[in-house]
Amino acid sequence: MSRDPLILGMLAVSLGLFTAVLLIPMFEIVANAFWYQGSPSTYWLEYVLRDPFYFPVSAWVDGRVPFLHLEITTVGSPYTIRGDTLIISGVDYGVILNTLMVAVTVTLISTAIGVTLAFFFSRYSFPGANALRTAMMVPILTTPFVGAVGLRRMISIHGTLNTIFYDYLHLLPYRVVFDGLAAVILVQSLVFYPIVMINAYATMVSIDPTMEEQAEIFGSSGFKLFRTITLPLAMPGIEAGSLLVFILSLEDLGTPIVFQGSNAEKLLTYQIFTKIFSQTGLILPEGTALAFYLLFFSMVAFFVIRKYVALKQYAMLSRGGTWRPRTRRIGAARTILVYAVSLTILFFALLPHIGVILLSVADTWGPSPIPESFSLKNFRFIVEDHLTFSSVRNSLIYSTVATLIIMVVGSGAAYVVSREGGRWSEILNYLATMPIAVPGIVVAAGLFYTYSATPLNPVINPAYLLTLAYSVRRMPFTVRSAFAGMLQTHVNLEEAAWNLGASRTRAFFNVVVPLVLPNVIGGAMLSFVYCMSEVSTSLVLGGANPAFAPITWKMADILYSLGGGQFPTAALGVLLMSLQLAAIVGSNVLLKQRVSALVGA
Amino acid sequence: MVSIRTEEITKRFGDVVALDGVSLNVREGEFFALLGPSGCGKTTLLRVIAGLERQDEGRVYFDGRDVSDLPPHERRVAMVFQNYALWPHMTVFDNVAYGLKLKGLPKEEIAEKVRWALRLVRLEGMEDRTPFQLSGGQQQRVALARALAVEPEALLLDEPLSNLDAKLRLEMRGELRKLQRELGVTAVYVTHDQEEAMSLADRIAVMNRGRILQVGTPAEIYERPANYFVADFIGQSTFIPGTVRSASGEVYEVETNLGVMRAVPSTPGSDFHPGEEVILAVRPENLRLGCGRGSNEVEVKVVHVAYLGKHLRLLGEADGIRVVAELDKDSEVGSGETVRLCADPEDVLIIRRS
Amino acid sequence: MRPGSVGARTIALAVVVVVLIGAAALFLMPKAGGGGGGGRPKRKGIELKVVTRHDSAIFLLYKEEFLKSDLAREYNISDVRFLPTRPALWAKTIRDNKVDIGWGGGPTLFDDMLSQGLLAPITDPDTLAEIEAIPDEIAGGPMKRVVDGQVYWVAAAISSFGMTVNTHFLGEYNLPEPQMWEDLASEAYARVLPTPVVAFARATTSTSHTRIYEIILQKFGWDRGWSLIALLTANGRPYGGSVEAQTAVESGEVGVSISIDFYGYTSQIQNPACKYVLPQNESIVNGDPIALTSVSEHPEAAQAFIRFVLSIDGQKLWLNRRINRMPVRGEVFQTPEGQQRPDLYERYQATMNNIGIEFNDSEALSYEHAIREWLDAALVENHELLVQAWSSLVRARDQGLIDNATFEQLKWELTKPPTWQGTTWTKEYAQSVNDRIATDPEFLSQFRSMWRQAMEAQIRSVLDQIPPTG
């Protein structure tokens, strides 16, 4: 580790920020879980495992084969048929198992969808392929709360889909309703598959074509070629995407909230959200024990990504970027098949967005497939209602300042990690990308608890904590792209400057910054967008003093207020979607093919 | 211009010892080459001199001044990197002017020096181009101009020609040497190409595995290799292992499987005692078909004869030993034949086994 | 070597832009307060801070009218800022922000603040005079909290509790309209399960629904009350708050929601298919308080605002068409504005005439924390299982697999207050643990776990006794 002031400065600032805003709050929460009646104990951790609400598994050993017996008590059945309605809500295995099972299922479904689509787009060429590929990524636009509301409008018992396919077209034998855990799985799979798709696509496109050509010479082709050559080579990229989806599923708070009242509540994020603070504002150790488990699961997945996947992936990607893709034209029949599969997936994936758009331009919408009357008043509301307008303004301010912090600190961190080796660099490497794996609710609760007696007290003014929380939670996007940029900016370029008399700091600003700026800005755009749509800390901290609340808090507030709150919330949702779209397009333009580096490990 | 001296430089990368107690003396104004196979530590040594790597042990002196603790930007040497390291976001002018700007020179003076440097490398008129708009050779010259513009006390070059095609490389070699002589700047030049080193350098240090094996003029290195590695690395040789039997004056009698040979030490003045295990090295051009009085003889089975225009190259085998000989182009030798080759004692060099 | 890299001038420009944005951000960064007061104060006067549970429609209207009034001028009040904070954070918000006034949120929230020493008695004589004009109680419900002769809070508005029904939903499923609380436990509703008929909120997130549960407990007695509540929940679905529940009935997702009256009235306006039902003689009148805090830095100015709210001019504002709440001072209906709202006057009279039950406020307070957590843990967290059991039970009887007597017996077994390891869920027990629940988080967790398991065991044991149905 060099003793250069630039390096030390960057290191100090980055470590300081992460310690204050991430590590200490996390520690506060986790430490709480290890305390019982005034002394350290694993009581609460065991308590959670012993309570059948969380973990209805009893195990015992007796003489009968196979000697270790497990009994799991479940609630509910996978589906129920009542009259003309088929309700699919999933079986409840207790909070902990539910969380893991949902995450695994979502990961499998997203991976299946993502890999299939990636294969289509990386190996087939057909008319409109580029447009279709871009379209398939649209579901990545997040619509917190109102997206699920929009979805519910579409898939509820008298919603659009049932009305069309059951009442009008008589295609379905029953009205189909998704609720509870099943609904959560459905929504999450449809929202997260683009992540796997992007990663898998980027990897498949960068596989050395000669590897496949080699196999073809030996007679392998079609699915066999895919299975034996392409898929194994693309595995690191796919795994990176899948594990990311796993983590995101574990941490998702927004979806369970919308399906509350069903067994969707029996997921770790929801339980923590409702149980970490008691009615009288005290921290409940039960909640912190749950937070510990959630953190534990995320961290394990995160470390698996880092250790086993990230290295391999970079090795693949660093080999010169994009190749000439190995695509072949496909016939009409196949093209139709590809479109059919893709558009079906897209249709379901876009249901929430369609629902949101319809809601936003609706005047009234009772139990009919589409609104009875339309109006733009919901958008006017955003501007006219002072509190709503100020929430938009608040979010813009917090997100912008946070993004600035992210750009500065993130570039610094990426610089230290890419140029220096050693222990501190490794630590910073983990810290800078770790926030993905720390559930927002844990960060939020921790920040609240840690800083409520300081000048940063969120009850007085949550603006500061929110901005800091955003900067830390959304930094990984920028760090990754900055890092990729710095890897591609050979250290020789800096050495040449040093050699000619520039100090390290000057060389950094003269040489490194101009060359990685596009990468940093590209990553920063995504960071900005995800700051705007961040949910957990916004809810907990913004709720501490609603006058300063960001847009997502306000969305939840309006949504759950009387008099058709769905409609203005949907308008806000459309606003968010547009911002995200603009940022993703802008980011794409700046980074060209490097999108995978942003959502990859 | 400075002289450069390194004293017992050691550098480790984890478990790997890249430089092992390297001591070196480069004279003022000298063109000094560091030659060796990849991984031998030559680039590392260059970077230590530049201050881009910090040595674990040892000191570096410029003109007797200890610069070991100075950061690179205070050492006043200029480096030309193997990949040129031209800044893509700056024009040729800005690239070359960078070091000058750092010195705080007035604009007119900078412009003048930039033009001078570009003239030196024959790239006048290219000031406004960007690196993409230049060919490989042109980029290399810009890198050189950039280094020369600051009028450094020493010029460090890390395989600057290795990315050029053969013809350009030869051309640039000449220009480089000419420039160095004209400016009189001390130059340390890293290369793995022995021909390049031999043709450019005043003196060469042959390196392997972090150590300097021999320092000398090209002639010394070629004709008097100090050890097996140098003898093998530079040019070609036939190597015959043997045991020293006796000495008379400069000439030793060495017992080998091919008979008793009369040979002289490669490094003049070194002593070998009877019973010592040694290796005898003979350059191909010193093996002849015709034998004189007092010369050593070997019976060689010819494996392959190559016609190289100027001469024949004979590859043969004698009792398991690979023999390389350069014969007159009209010699009549065919594969599969057995011939008798001879070498004079002063052409058979004794080197130590290790 | 990368195409499109950025030159020095562009970087400089970017830096300038970034710095400008940063500076603008810091400049614009929301400062203390907000919520209706984001602009600069017109003149340098007193800024009052009010923590409230009222809707923005309400407080924005009051702020506008108040700032125009003579009172505001007299006391040099230039701005009123509102902090719409959730109940769990009221104490902290009041202390940390030096809030002047608390307004709206129900009597229990205010009694809670009082018990924490956060309320100050009204001392200003003019305000006290206004308070004199307000009745001490209405239909049994307290309109003031007086301790040792000092007035700590006064109701500014009143409400009753009932249900909102969605006639469209009920009609479609051919279900009877409920008139009384006990109708919510009807077997008729069980027949459409798992489609929920009744919307209700977790007691821990809704003060108004908690009130309704308390009403049921006091009207029907502890044991029968809990059985009723359990059946109510079994017939429906838990929502995150009273507003979510109301939205559910308004949008036709469910057929009935328990609700406070003004939610019901608003729903009626929003959706003609909705109707607010006041259970005859089964409801109470709740006063929604306003109070001065003990940490206020401007007690005289704060009391001026309170005076305004309680004055006829202030009370008239409740009649605004976007607000639709009932004033605590009935004489408001005799004013010109009051006479334009005969519909509200009708409801006011219906509420007054609703003799209601004998509601014991202090009893409700004595076990409130306990019952809220109990309902969450035992009923909401076992909801799916409870629904399964109840619907199977009804089906079994409909299919003739069990007779009426068994049905009634199992119904009672299913929904009665359970017993766990010797302890039964009784009123005395609830009162005994009430304080500990509020102050000891570890005990709270254990309490919830215990009763959740108790109820689960009870439900499962009944499930085992129900023959399998088709």
PDB file of C-alpha atoms in Angstrom, chain A residues 426-539:
ATOM      1  CA  GLU A 426      -9.446  -5.908  -0.460  1.00  0.00           C
ATOM      2  CA  ILE A 427     -11.524  -4.622   2.421  1.00  0.00           C
ATOM      3  CA  LEU A 428     -12.576  -1.606   0.408  1.00  0.00           C
ATOM      4  CA  ASN A 429     -13.396  -3.877  -2.502  1.00  0.00           C
ATOM      5  CA  TYR A 430     -15.863  -5.835  -0.434  1.00  0.00           C
ATOM      6  CA  LEU A 431     -17.300  -2.785   1.282  1.00  0.00           C
ATOM      7  CA  ALA A 432     -17.912  -0.928  -1.932  1.00  0.00           C
ATOM      8  CA  THR A 433     -19.941  -3.731  -3.471  1.00  0.00           C
ATOM      9  CA  MET A 434     -21.405  -5.200  -0.317  1.00  0.00           C
ATOM     10  CA  PRO A 435     -24.376  -2.844   0.030  1.00  0.00           C
ATOM     11  CA  ILE A 436     -26.225  -4.938  -2.521  1.00  0.00           C
ATOM     12  CA  ALA A 437     -26.335  -7.727  -0.022  1.00  0.00           C
ATOM     13  CA  VAL A 438     -27.425  -5.698   2.960  1.00  0.00           C
ATOM     14  CA  PRO A 439     -31.196  -5.536   3.094  1.00  0.00           C
ATOM     15  CA  GLY A 440     -32.439  -1.974   3.017  1.00  0.00           C
ATOM     16  CA  ILE A 441     -34.667  -2.506   5.982  1.00  0.00           C
ATOM     17  CA  VAL A 442     -31.677  -3.429   8.107  1.00  0.00           C
ATOM     18  CA  VAL A 443     -29.764  -0.344   7.017  1.00  0.00           C
ATOM     19  CA  ALA A 444     -32.792   1.839   7.622  1.00  0.00           C
ATOM     20  CA  ALA A 445     -33.529   0.508  11.060  1.00  0.00           C
ATOM     21  CA  GLY A 446     -29.868   0.676  11.984  1.00  0.00           C
ATOM     22  CA  LEU A 447     -29.487   4.253  10.830  1.00  0.00           C
ATOM     23  CA  PHE A 448     -32.587   5.284  12.691  1.00  0.00           C
ATOM     24  CA  TYR A 449     -31.429   3.646  15.852  1.00  0.00           C
ATOM     25  CA  THR A 450     -27.843   4.845  15.669  1.00  0.00           C
ATOM     26  CA  TYR A 451     -28.365   8.464  14.768  1.00  0.00           C
ATOM     27  CA  SER A 452     -31.619   9.431  16.398  1.00  0.00           C
ATOM     28  CA  ALA A 453     -29.885  11.146  19.271  1.00  0.00           C
ATOM     29  CA  THR A 454     -27.431  13.021  17.050  1.00  0.00           C
ATOM     30  CA  PRO A 455     -27.749  16.108  14.847  1.00  0.00           C
ATOM     31  CA  LEU A 456     -28.605  13.702  12.061  1.00  0.00           C
ATOM     32  CA  ASN A 457     -31.821  12.792  13.878  1.00  0.00           C
ATOM     33  CA  PRO A 458     -34.254  11.731  11.175  1.00  0.00           C
ATOM     34  CA  VAL A 459     -37.217  12.910  13.211  1.00  0.00           C
ATOM     35  CA  ILE A 460     -35.987  16.458  12.885  1.00  0.00           C
ATOM     36  CA  ASN A 461     -34.682  16.236   9.398  1.00  0.00           C
ATOM     37  CA  PRO A 462     -34.183  12.942   7.604  1.00  0.00           C
ATOM     38  CA  ALA A 463     -32.679  14.639   4.564  1.00  0.00           C
ATOM     39  CA  TYR A 464     -29.090  14.045   5.625  1.00  0.00           C
ATOM     40  CA  LEU A 465     -29.476  10.412   6.599  1.00  0.00           C
ATOM     41  CA  LEU A 466     -31.504   9.676   3.509  1.00  0.00           C
ATOM     42  CA  THR A 467     -28.885  11.189   1.257  1.00  0.00           C
ATOM     43  CA  LEU A 468     -26.108   9.290   2.990  1.00  0.00           C
ATOM     44  CA  ALA A 469     -28.093   6.066   2.962  1.00  0.00           C
ATOM     45  CA  TYR A 470     -28.749   6.409  -0.744  1.00  0.00           C
ATOM     46  CA  SER A 471     -25.082   7.096  -1.453  1.00  0.00           C
ATOM     47  CA  VAL A 472     -23.955   3.988   0.269  1.00  0.00           C
ATOM     48  CA  ARG A 473     -26.721   1.684  -0.912  1.00  0.00           C
ATOM     49  CA  ARG A 474     -26.486   2.694  -4.547  1.00  0.00           C
ATOM     50  CA  MET A 475     -22.739   3.027  -4.808  1.00  0.00           C
ATOM     51  CA  PRO A 476     -22.016  -0.446  -6.155  1.00  0.00           C
ATOM     52  CA  PHE A 477     -23.335   0.380  -9.632  1.00  0.00           C
ATOM     53  CA  THR A 478     -20.908   3.222 -10.090  1.00  0.00           C
ATOM     54  CA  VAL A 479     -18.035   1.449  -8.416  1.00  0.00           C
ATOM     55  CA  ARG A 480     -18.363  -1.480 -10.760  1.00  0.00           C
ATOM     56  CA  SER A 481     -18.444   0.576 -13.893  1.00  0.00           C
ATOM     57  CA  ALA A 482     -15.661   2.863 -12.673  1.00  0.00           C
ATOM     58  CA  PHE A 483     -13.637  -0.198 -11.839  1.00  0.00           C
ATOM     59  CA  ALA A 484     -14.179  -1.663 -15.280  1.00  0.00           C
ATOM     60  CA  GLY A 485     -13.109   1.632 -16.774  1.00  0.00           C
ATOM     61  CA  MET A 486      -9.996   1.748 -14.682  1.00  0.00           C
ATOM     62  CA  LEU A 487      -9.040  -1.767 -15.610  1.00  0.00           C
ATOM     63  CA  GLN A 488      -9.183  -0.712 -19.195  1.00  0.00           C
ATOM     64  CA  THR A 489      -7.122   2.395 -18.518  1.00  0.00           C
ATOM     65  CA  HIS A 490      -3.705   0.901 -18.319  1.00  0.00           C
ATOM     66  CA  VAL A 491      -1.617   1.987 -15.384  1.00  0.00           C
ATOM     67  CA  ASN A 492       1.136   2.828 -17.861  1.00  0.00           C
ATOM     68  CA  LEU A 493      -0.780   5.929 -18.786  1.00  0.00           C
ATOM     69  CA  GLU A 494      -0.448   7.142 -15.232  1.00  0.00           C
ATOM     70  CA  GLU A 495       3.138   5.995 -14.940  1.00  0.00           C
ATOM     71  CA  ALA A 496       4.038   7.992 -18.009  1.00  0.00           C
ATOM     72  CA  ALA A 497       2.651  11.070 -16.307  1.00  0.00           C
ATOM     73  CA  TRP A 498       4.478  10.382 -13.053  1.00  0.00           C
ATOM     74  CA  ASN A 499       7.618   9.806 -14.996  1.00  0.00           C
ATOM     75  CA  LEU A 500       7.308  13.215 -16.574  1.00  0.00           C
ATOM     76  CA  GLY A 501       6.965  14.895 -13.232  1.00  0.00           C
ATOM     77  CA  ALA A 502       3.266  14.730 -12.329  1.00  0.00           C
ATOM     78  CA  SER A 503       2.406  13.842  -8.771  1.00  0.00           C
ATOM     79  CA  ARG A 504      -0.029  11.005  -8.319  1.00  0.00           C
ATOM     80  CA  THR A 505      -2.909  13.320  -7.591  1.00  0.00           C
ATOM     81  CA  ARG A 506      -2.259  15.418 -10.658  1.00  0.00           C
ATOM     82  CA  ALA A 507      -1.882  12.371 -12.838  1.00  0.00           C
ATOM     83  CA  PHE A 508      -5.176  11.072 -11.475  1.00  0.00           C
ATOM     84  CA  PHE A 509      -7.006  14.184 -12.549  1.00  0.00           C
ATOM     85  CA  ASN A 510      -5.164  14.681 -15.836  1.00  0.00           C
ATOM     86  CA  VAL A 511      -5.140  11.121 -17.051  1.00  0.00           C
ATOM     87  CA  VAL A 512      -7.492   8.800 -15.186  1.00  0.00           C
ATOM     88  CA  VAL A 513     -10.521  11.003 -14.673  1.00  0.00           C
ATOM     89  CA  PRO A 514     -10.981  12.063 -18.310  1.00  0.00           C
ATOM     90  CA  LEU A 515     -10.684   8.504 -19.504  1.00  0.00           C
ATOM     91  CA  VAL A 516     -13.038   6.866 -17.040  1.00  0.00           C
ATOM     92  CA  LEU A 517     -15.533   9.692 -16.871  1.00  0.00           C
ATOM     93  CA  PRO A 518     -17.920   8.075 -19.360  1.00  0.00           C
ATOM     94  CA  ASN A 519     -17.916   4.885 -17.305  1.00  0.00           C
ATOM     95  CA  VAL A 520     -18.465   6.777 -14.095  1.00  0.00           C
ATOM     96  CA  ILE A 521     -21.281   8.815 -15.523  1.00  0.00           C
ATOM     97  CA  GLY A 522     -22.860   5.743 -17.023  1.00  0.00           C
ATOM     98  CA  GLY A 523     -22.820   3.997 -13.704  1.00  0.00           C
ATOM     99  CA  ALA A 524     -23.894   7.135 -11.900  1.00  0.00           C
ATOM    100  CA  MET A 525     -26.998   7.372 -14.039  1.00  0.00           C
ATOM    101  CA  LEU A 526     -28.121   3.994 -12.866  1.00  0.00           C
ATOM    102  CA  SER A 527     -27.254   4.896  -9.317  1.00  0.00           C
ATOM    103  CA  PHE A 528     -29.376   8.013  -9.640  1.00  0.00           C
ATOM    104  CA  VAL A 529     -32.321   6.087 -10.950  1.00  0.00           C
ATOM    105  CA  TYR A 530     -32.185   3.522  -8.211  1.00  0.00           C
ATOM    106  CA  CYS A 531     -31.875   6.261  -5.620  1.00  0.00           C
ATOM    107  CA  MET A 532     -35.094   7.734  -6.918  1.00  0.00           C
ATOM    108  CA  SER A 533     -36.916   4.431  -6.655  1.00  0.00           C
ATOM    109  CA  GLU A 534     -35.420   3.234  -3.389  1.00  0.00           C
ATOM    110  CA  VAL A 535     -37.984   1.954  -0.942  1.00  0.00           C
ATOM    111  CA  SER A 536     -36.837   0.648   2.422  1.00  0.00           C
ATOM    112  CA  THR A 537     -34.821   3.518   3.851  1.00  0.00           C
ATOM    113  CA  SER A 538     -37.187   5.981   2.229  1.00  0.00           C
ATOM    114  CA  LEU A 539     -40.115   4.450   4.071  1.00  0.00           C
TER     115      LEU A 539
END
